Protein backbone atom coordinates (compact mmCIF):
# COMPACT_ATOMS: atom_id res chain seq x y z
CA UNK A 1 0.00 0.00 0.00
CA UNK A 2 2.80 2.38 0.87
CA UNK A 3 4.51 1.67 -2.41
CA UNK A 4 1.36 2.31 -4.48
CA UNK A 5 0.70 5.61 -2.70
CA UNK A 6 4.22 6.70 -3.37
CA UNK A 7 3.93 5.90 -7.09
CA UNK A 8 0.66 7.80 -7.40
CA UNK A 9 2.18 10.81 -5.70
CA UNK A 10 5.17 10.64 -8.03
CA UNK A 11 2.88 10.53 -11.12
CA UNK A 12 0.86 13.49 -9.86
CA UNK A 13 3.99 15.53 -9.26
CA UNK A 14 5.26 14.55 -12.70
CA UNK A 15 2.06 15.77 -14.36
CA UNK A 16 2.20 19.04 -12.46
CA UNK A 17 5.82 19.51 -13.45
CA UNK A 18 4.97 18.89 -17.11
CA UNK A 19 2.04 21.38 -16.93
CA UNK A 20 4.25 24.02 -15.37
CA UNK A 21 6.87 23.38 -18.01
CA UNK A 22 4.29 23.87 -20.78
CA UNK A 23 3.07 27.11 -19.22
CA UNK A 24 6.60 28.38 -18.86
CA UNK A 25 7.31 27.57 -22.50
CA UNK A 26 3.95 28.97 -23.79
CA UNK A 27 4.20 32.28 -21.98
CA UNK A 28 7.33 33.51 -23.83
CA UNK A 29 5.80 32.37 -27.15
CA UNK A 30 2.63 34.45 -26.62
CA UNK A 31 4.74 37.35 -25.51
CA UNK A 32 6.93 37.10 -28.58
CA UNK A 33 3.85 36.82 -30.80
CA UNK A 34 2.26 39.91 -29.19
CA UNK A 35 5.48 41.87 -29.57
CA UNK A 36 5.77 40.83 -33.19
CA UNK A 37 2.21 41.89 -34.02
CA UNK A 38 2.71 45.16 -32.17
CA UNK A 39 5.84 45.88 -34.20
CA UNK A 40 3.95 45.18 -37.43
CA UNK A 41 1.11 47.54 -36.42
CA UNK A 42 3.52 50.25 -35.33
CA UNK A 43 5.45 49.84 -38.58
CA UNK A 44 2.26 50.03 -40.64
CA UNK A 45 1.17 53.18 -38.84
CA UNK A 46 4.58 54.79 -39.30
CA UNK A 47 4.66 53.88 -42.98
CA UNK A 48 1.14 55.31 -43.44
CA UNK A 49 2.08 58.53 -41.71
CA UNK A 50 5.24 58.79 -43.80
CA UNK A 51 3.23 58.13 -46.97
CA UNK A 52 0.73 60.87 -46.11
CA UNK A 53 3.50 63.34 -45.32
CA UNK A 54 5.39 62.40 -48.47
CA UNK A 55 2.24 62.64 -50.60
CA UNK A 56 1.51 66.07 -49.16
CA UNK A 57 4.89 67.47 -50.12
CA UNK A 58 5.83 65.26 -53.06
CA UNK A 59 4.04 63.61 -56.01
CA UNK A 60 3.75 59.87 -55.98
CA UNK A 61 3.72 57.84 -59.22
CA UNK A 62 -0.02 57.33 -58.76
CA UNK A 63 -0.59 61.05 -58.37
CA UNK A 64 1.47 61.69 -61.48
CA UNK A 65 -0.79 59.31 -63.41
CA UNK A 66 -3.94 60.94 -62.01
CA UNK A 67 -2.73 64.45 -62.87
CA UNK A 68 -1.71 63.32 -66.34
CA UNK A 69 -5.15 61.78 -66.92
CA UNK A 70 -6.83 64.96 -65.66
CA UNK A 71 -4.78 67.11 -68.02
CA UNK A 72 -5.67 64.83 -70.92
CA UNK A 73 -9.35 65.04 -69.95
CA UNK A 74 -9.24 68.85 -69.94
CA UNK A 75 -7.55 68.90 -73.34
CA UNK A 76 -10.19 66.54 -74.75
CA UNK A 77 -13.00 68.74 -73.44
CA UNK A 78 -11.35 71.83 -74.95
CA UNK A 79 -11.04 70.06 -78.29
CA UNK A 80 -14.71 69.03 -78.06
CA UNK A 81 -15.71 72.63 -77.36
CA UNK A 82 -13.75 73.83 -80.40
CA UNK A 83 -15.42 71.23 -82.59
CA UNK A 84 -18.86 72.20 -81.31
CA UNK A 85 -18.12 75.88 -82.05
CA UNK A 86 -16.95 74.96 -85.55
CA UNK A 87 -20.06 72.86 -86.16
CA UNK A 88 -22.22 75.65 -84.73
CA UNK A 89 -20.74 78.09 -87.24
CA UNK A 90 -21.58 75.77 -90.11
CA UNK A 91 -25.06 75.23 -88.75
CA UNK A 92 -25.57 79.01 -88.51
CA UNK A 93 -24.63 79.28 -92.19
CA UNK A 94 -27.16 76.58 -93.08
CA UNK A 95 -29.87 78.30 -91.04
CA UNK A 96 -29.07 81.62 -92.73
CA UNK A 97 -29.47 80.08 -96.19
CA UNK A 98 -32.64 78.36 -94.98
CA UNK A 99 -34.19 81.63 -93.75
CA UNK A 100 -32.97 84.04 -96.43
CA UNK A 101 -32.53 81.89 -99.54
CA UNK A 102 -34.52 78.67 -99.53
CA UNK A 103 -37.65 79.85 -97.73
CA UNK A 104 -38.05 83.07 -99.74
CA UNK A 105 -37.69 80.89 -102.84
CA UNK A 106 -40.78 78.97 -101.72
CA UNK A 107 -42.48 82.09 -100.36
CA UNK A 108 -42.80 80.60 -96.89
CA UNK A 109 -42.12 82.01 -93.45
CA UNK A 110 -39.24 81.04 -91.18
CA UNK A 111 -39.96 77.89 -89.21
CA UNK A 112 -40.33 78.62 -85.51
CA UNK A 113 -40.09 76.06 -82.69
CA UNK A 114 -39.78 78.16 -79.49
CA UNK A 115 -38.80 75.15 -77.36
CA UNK A 116 -35.55 74.84 -79.32
CA UNK A 117 -34.22 78.00 -77.69
CA UNK A 118 -35.18 76.97 -74.14
CA UNK A 119 -32.17 75.46 -72.28
CA UNK A 120 -32.56 72.22 -70.38
CA UNK A 121 -33.10 72.53 -66.60
CA UNK A 122 -30.07 72.36 -64.33
CA UNK A 123 -31.34 69.06 -62.91
CA UNK A 124 -30.21 67.38 -66.14
CA UNK A 125 -26.59 68.08 -65.17
CA UNK A 126 -26.92 67.51 -61.41
CA UNK A 127 -24.82 64.33 -61.54
CA UNK A 128 -21.77 66.40 -62.54
CA UNK A 129 -22.33 69.23 -60.06
CA UNK A 130 -19.94 67.90 -57.38
CA UNK A 131 -17.14 67.03 -59.76
CA UNK A 132 -13.88 68.99 -59.60
CA UNK A 133 -14.26 69.87 -63.28
CA UNK A 134 -18.02 70.56 -63.12
CA UNK A 135 -17.87 74.04 -64.77
CA UNK A 136 -15.98 72.65 -67.76
CA UNK A 137 -18.11 69.51 -68.07
CA UNK A 138 -21.51 71.16 -67.55
CA UNK A 139 -20.64 74.05 -69.87
CA UNK A 140 -19.60 71.66 -72.61
CA UNK A 141 -22.71 69.52 -72.27
CA UNK A 142 -24.98 72.59 -72.31
CA UNK A 143 -23.22 73.73 -75.48
CA UNK A 144 -23.64 70.31 -77.06
CA UNK A 145 -27.32 70.06 -76.09
CA UNK A 146 -28.06 73.52 -77.52
CA UNK A 147 -26.39 72.51 -80.76
CA UNK A 148 -28.45 69.30 -80.91
CA UNK A 149 -31.71 71.26 -80.50
CA UNK A 150 -30.79 73.68 -83.28
CA UNK A 151 -29.78 70.77 -85.49
CA UNK A 152 -33.24 69.29 -84.91
CA UNK A 153 -34.81 72.62 -85.97
CA UNK A 154 -32.76 72.67 -89.17
CA UNK A 155 -33.72 69.07 -89.91
CA UNK A 156 -37.45 69.78 -89.48
CA UNK A 157 -37.12 72.91 -91.62
CA UNK A 158 -35.45 71.06 -94.49
CA UNK A 159 -38.02 68.27 -94.28
CA UNK A 160 -40.70 70.92 -94.77
CA UNK A 161 -38.84 72.51 -97.68
CA UNK A 162 -38.52 69.09 -99.30
CA UNK A 163 -42.29 68.65 -99.13
CA UNK A 164 -42.82 72.15 -100.52
CA UNK A 165 -40.45 71.48 -103.42
CA UNK A 166 -42.64 68.60 -104.57
CA UNK A 167 -45.61 70.96 -104.85
CA UNK A 168 -43.88 74.16 -105.89
CA UNK A 169 -46.44 75.17 -108.52
CA UNK A 170 -49.37 74.65 -106.15
CA UNK A 171 -47.48 76.51 -103.41
CA UNK A 172 -46.72 79.45 -105.71
CA UNK A 173 -50.43 79.81 -106.47
CA UNK A 174 -51.50 79.34 -102.85
CA UNK A 175 -49.19 81.81 -101.08
CA UNK A 176 -51.19 84.98 -100.25
CA UNK A 177 -49.10 87.34 -102.37
CA UNK A 178 -51.82 89.57 -103.85
CA UNK A 179 -53.23 92.80 -102.43
CA UNK A 180 -56.75 92.03 -101.13
CA UNK A 181 -58.14 95.27 -102.62
CA UNK A 182 -57.09 97.49 -105.48
CA UNK A 183 -54.43 99.87 -104.21
CA UNK A 184 -56.19 102.67 -106.10
CA UNK A 185 -59.18 102.16 -103.81
CA UNK A 186 -57.17 103.06 -100.70
CA UNK A 187 -58.51 106.17 -99.02
CA UNK A 188 -55.59 108.60 -98.57
CA UNK A 189 -53.19 105.61 -98.79
CA UNK A 190 -54.47 104.60 -95.37
CA UNK A 191 -53.06 101.26 -94.18
CA UNK A 192 -53.33 100.36 -90.49
CA UNK A 193 -50.18 98.77 -89.11
CA UNK A 194 -49.77 95.17 -87.91
CA UNK A 195 -49.28 95.37 -84.14
CA UNK A 196 -49.45 92.53 -81.64
CA UNK A 197 -49.88 95.01 -78.74
CA UNK A 198 -52.13 97.97 -79.37
CA UNK A 199 -54.75 100.03 -77.52
CA UNK A 200 -58.08 99.24 -79.15
CA UNK A 201 -59.75 102.54 -80.22
CA UNK A 202 -63.25 101.32 -79.39
CA UNK A 203 -62.78 98.85 -76.51
CA UNK A 204 -60.25 101.02 -74.71
CA UNK A 205 -57.79 98.29 -73.67
CA UNK A 206 -54.68 96.60 -75.05
CA UNK A 207 -55.63 94.08 -77.74
CA UNK A 208 -53.45 92.57 -80.48
CA UNK A 209 -54.05 93.85 -83.99
CA UNK A 210 -53.32 90.62 -85.83
CA UNK A 211 -53.66 92.02 -89.33
CA UNK A 212 -53.60 95.29 -91.27
CA UNK A 213 -56.47 97.65 -92.13
CA UNK A 214 -57.15 99.09 -95.56
CA UNK A 215 -59.14 102.33 -95.42
CA UNK A 216 -61.59 102.34 -98.34
CA UNK A 217 -65.20 103.01 -99.23
CA UNK A 218 -68.00 100.59 -98.43
CA UNK A 219 -68.57 98.09 -101.24
CA UNK A 220 -64.95 97.96 -102.47
CA UNK A 221 -64.26 94.52 -104.07
CA UNK A 222 -62.19 92.12 -101.96
CA UNK A 223 -59.94 89.61 -103.73
CA UNK A 224 -58.67 86.21 -102.68
CA UNK A 225 -54.93 86.69 -102.29
CA UNK A 226 -54.11 83.10 -103.27
CA UNK A 227 -55.72 79.84 -104.34
CA UNK A 228 -57.64 78.41 -101.40
CA UNK A 229 -60.70 76.66 -100.01
CA UNK A 230 -63.29 78.70 -98.12
CA UNK A 231 -63.20 77.53 -94.50
CA UNK A 232 -65.55 80.14 -93.01
CA UNK A 233 -67.95 82.47 -94.82
CA UNK A 234 -70.05 84.22 -92.18
CA UNK A 235 -72.73 86.55 -93.56
CA UNK A 236 -73.88 87.69 -90.14
CA UNK A 237 -72.94 87.57 -86.48
CA UNK A 238 -70.50 89.22 -84.13
CA UNK A 239 -67.67 86.72 -84.79
CA UNK A 240 -65.50 88.03 -81.99
CA UNK A 241 -65.76 91.57 -83.34
CA UNK A 242 -64.85 90.62 -86.92
CA UNK A 243 -68.43 91.03 -88.14
CA UNK A 244 -69.10 89.48 -91.53
CA UNK A 245 -65.98 87.55 -92.24
CA UNK A 246 -64.24 85.06 -94.57
CA UNK A 247 -61.44 82.66 -93.63
CA UNK A 248 -59.58 80.97 -96.48
CA UNK A 249 -57.39 77.88 -96.13
CA UNK A 250 -54.54 78.03 -98.65
CA UNK A 251 -52.93 74.81 -97.36
CA UNK A 252 -49.13 74.67 -96.87
CA UNK A 253 -49.79 76.15 -93.42
CA UNK A 254 -51.37 79.40 -94.72
CA UNK A 255 -54.75 80.94 -93.96
CA UNK A 256 -56.10 84.44 -94.63
CA UNK A 257 -58.91 86.33 -92.94
CA UNK A 258 -61.06 89.14 -94.43
CA UNK A 259 -63.22 90.94 -91.83
CA UNK A 260 -65.81 93.74 -91.32
CA UNK A 261 -67.33 92.91 -94.71
CA UNK A 262 -70.52 94.32 -96.16
CA UNK A 263 -71.22 91.36 -98.45
CA UNK A 264 -69.90 87.78 -98.51
CA UNK A 265 -69.90 86.32 -102.02
CA UNK A 266 -68.61 82.77 -101.38
CA UNK A 267 -69.75 79.70 -99.42
CA UNK A 268 -67.89 77.34 -97.06
CA UNK A 269 -66.14 74.54 -98.96
CA UNK A 270 -65.98 76.55 -102.18
CA UNK A 271 -62.70 76.59 -104.08
CA UNK A 272 -61.42 80.07 -105.02
CA UNK A 273 -58.46 81.22 -107.08
CA UNK A 274 -56.09 84.15 -106.66
CA UNK A 275 -57.68 87.40 -107.78
CA UNK A 276 -61.28 86.14 -107.50
CA UNK A 277 -63.73 88.61 -105.93
CA UNK A 278 -64.95 87.01 -102.72
CA UNK A 279 -66.58 89.92 -100.84
CA UNK A 280 -67.21 93.65 -100.54
CA UNK A 281 -65.78 95.83 -97.78
CA UNK A 282 -68.02 97.19 -95.05
CA UNK A 283 -68.24 98.32 -91.43
CA UNK A 284 -69.67 95.31 -89.55
CA UNK A 285 -68.55 94.03 -86.13
CA UNK A 286 -66.43 96.23 -83.89
CA UNK A 287 -65.45 98.91 -86.38
CA UNK A 288 -65.39 102.70 -86.49
CA UNK A 289 -65.56 103.12 -90.25
CA UNK A 290 -65.62 101.28 -93.60
CA UNK A 291 -62.42 99.33 -94.16
CA UNK A 292 -61.02 95.85 -94.73
CA UNK A 293 -59.25 94.03 -91.91
CA UNK A 294 -56.88 91.50 -93.52
CA UNK A 295 -54.80 88.79 -91.78
CA UNK A 296 -52.22 86.26 -92.91
CA UNK A 297 -51.89 83.28 -90.56
CA UNK A 298 -48.95 80.89 -90.94
CA UNK A 299 -49.05 77.64 -88.97
CA UNK A 300 -51.55 79.17 -86.58
CA UNK A 301 -49.49 82.33 -85.91
CA UNK A 302 -50.50 85.77 -87.29
CA UNK A 303 -47.73 87.29 -89.42
CA UNK A 304 -47.35 90.69 -91.06
CA UNK A 305 -49.22 90.58 -94.42
CA UNK A 306 -47.03 93.36 -95.82
CA UNK A 307 -44.18 90.86 -96.10
CA UNK A 308 -46.16 88.95 -98.75
CA UNK A 309 -47.15 91.81 -101.04
CA UNK A 310 -45.27 92.17 -104.30
CA UNK A 311 -42.11 90.21 -103.71
CA UNK A 312 -40.46 92.12 -106.56
CA UNK A 313 -40.70 95.53 -104.88
CA UNK A 314 -37.39 97.24 -104.18
CA UNK A 315 -36.07 97.86 -100.69
CA UNK A 316 -36.84 101.58 -101.12
CA UNK A 317 -40.45 100.83 -102.10
CA UNK A 318 -40.83 98.50 -99.13
CA UNK A 319 -39.42 101.07 -96.70
CA UNK A 320 -41.72 103.76 -98.14
CA UNK A 321 -44.72 101.47 -97.74
CA UNK A 322 -43.80 100.67 -94.14
CA UNK A 323 -43.36 104.38 -93.42
CA UNK A 324 -46.85 105.10 -94.75
CA UNK A 325 -48.39 102.57 -92.39
CA UNK A 326 -49.64 103.86 -89.05
CA UNK A 327 -51.87 102.92 -86.17
CA UNK A 328 -55.39 102.36 -87.40
CA UNK A 329 -58.44 103.95 -85.77
CA UNK A 330 -60.89 101.67 -87.53
CA UNK A 331 -60.93 98.95 -84.85
CSV table of N, CA, C and O in Angstrom, one decimal, residues 105-107 163-175 252:
chain,number,residue,atom,x,y,z
A,105,UNK,N,-37.5,81.5,-101.5
A,105,UNK,CA,-37.7,80.9,-102.8
A,105,UNK,C,-39.0,80.2,-102.9
A,105,UNK,O,-39.7,80.2,-104.0
A,106,UNK,N,-39.5,79.6,-101.8
A,106,UNK,CA,-40.8,79.0,-101.7
A,106,UNK,C,-41.9,79.9,-101.1
A,106,UNK,O,-43.0,79.4,-100.9
A,107,UNK,N,-41.5,81.1,-100.9
A,107,UNK,CA,-42.5,82.1,-100.4
A,107,UNK,C,-43.1,81.6,-99.1
A,107,UNK,O,-44.3,81.7,-98.9
A,163,UNK,N,-40.9,68.9,-98.8
A,163,UNK,CA,-42.3,68.6,-99.1
A,163,UNK,C,-42.8,69.8,-100.0
A,163,UNK,O,-43.5,69.5,-101.0
A,164,UNK,N,-42.4,71.0,-99.7
A,164,UNK,CA,-42.8,72.2,-100.5
A,164,UNK,C,-42.3,72.1,-101.9
A,164,UNK,O,-42.9,72.5,-102.9
A,165,UNK,N,-41.1,71.6,-102.1
A,165,UNK,CA,-40.5,71.5,-103.4
A,165,UNK,C,-41.2,70.5,-104.3
A,165,UNK,O,-41.2,70.7,-105.6
A,166,UNK,N,-41.9,69.5,-103.8
A,166,UNK,CA,-42.6,68.6,-104.6
A,166,UNK,C,-43.9,69.2,-105.1
A,166,UNK,O,-44.6,68.7,-106.0
A,167,UNK,N,-44.4,70.3,-104.4
A,167,UNK,CA,-45.6,71.0,-104.8
A,167,UNK,C,-45.4,72.5,-105.1
A,167,UNK,O,-46.2,73.3,-104.7
A,168,UNK,N,-44.3,72.8,-105.8
A,168,UNK,CA,-43.9,74.2,-105.9
A,168,UNK,C,-44.9,75.0,-106.7
A,168,UNK,O,-45.2,76.1,-106.3
A,169,UNK,N,-45.5,74.4,-107.7
A,169,UNK,CA,-46.4,75.2,-108.5
A,169,UNK,C,-47.7,75.5,-107.7
A,169,UNK,O,-48.2,76.6,-107.7
A,170,UNK,N,-48.2,74.4,-107.0
A,170,UNK,CA,-49.4,74.7,-106.1
A,170,UNK,C,-49.1,75.7,-105.0
A,170,UNK,O,-49.9,76.5,-104.7
A,171,UNK,N,-47.9,75.6,-104.5
A,171,UNK,CA,-47.5,76.5,-103.4
A,171,UNK,C,-47.4,77.9,-103.9
A,171,UNK,O,-47.9,78.9,-103.3
A,172,UNK,N,-46.8,78.1,-105.1
A,172,UNK,CA,-46.7,79.4,-105.7
A,172,UNK,C,-48.1,80.1,-105.9
A,172,UNK,O,-48.3,81.3,-105.7
A,173,UNK,N,-49.1,79.3,-106.3
A,173,UNK,CA,-50.4,79.8,-106.5
A,173,UNK,C,-51.2,80.0,-105.2
A,173,UNK,O,-52.1,80.8,-105.1
A,174,UNK,N,-50.8,79.3,-104.1
A,174,UNK,CA,-51.5,79.3,-102.8
A,174,UNK,C,-51.0,80.4,-101.9
A,174,UNK,O,-51.8,81.0,-101.1
A,175,UNK,N,-49.7,80.8,-102.0
A,175,UNK,CA,-49.2,81.8,-101.1
A,175,UNK,C,-50.0,83.1,-101.3
A,175,UNK,O,-50.2,83.6,-102.4
A,252,UNK,N,-50.5,74.4,-97.1
A,252,UNK,CA,-49.1,74.7,-96.9
A,252,UNK,C,-48.9,75.5,-95.6
A,252,UNK,O,-48.0,76.2,-95.5
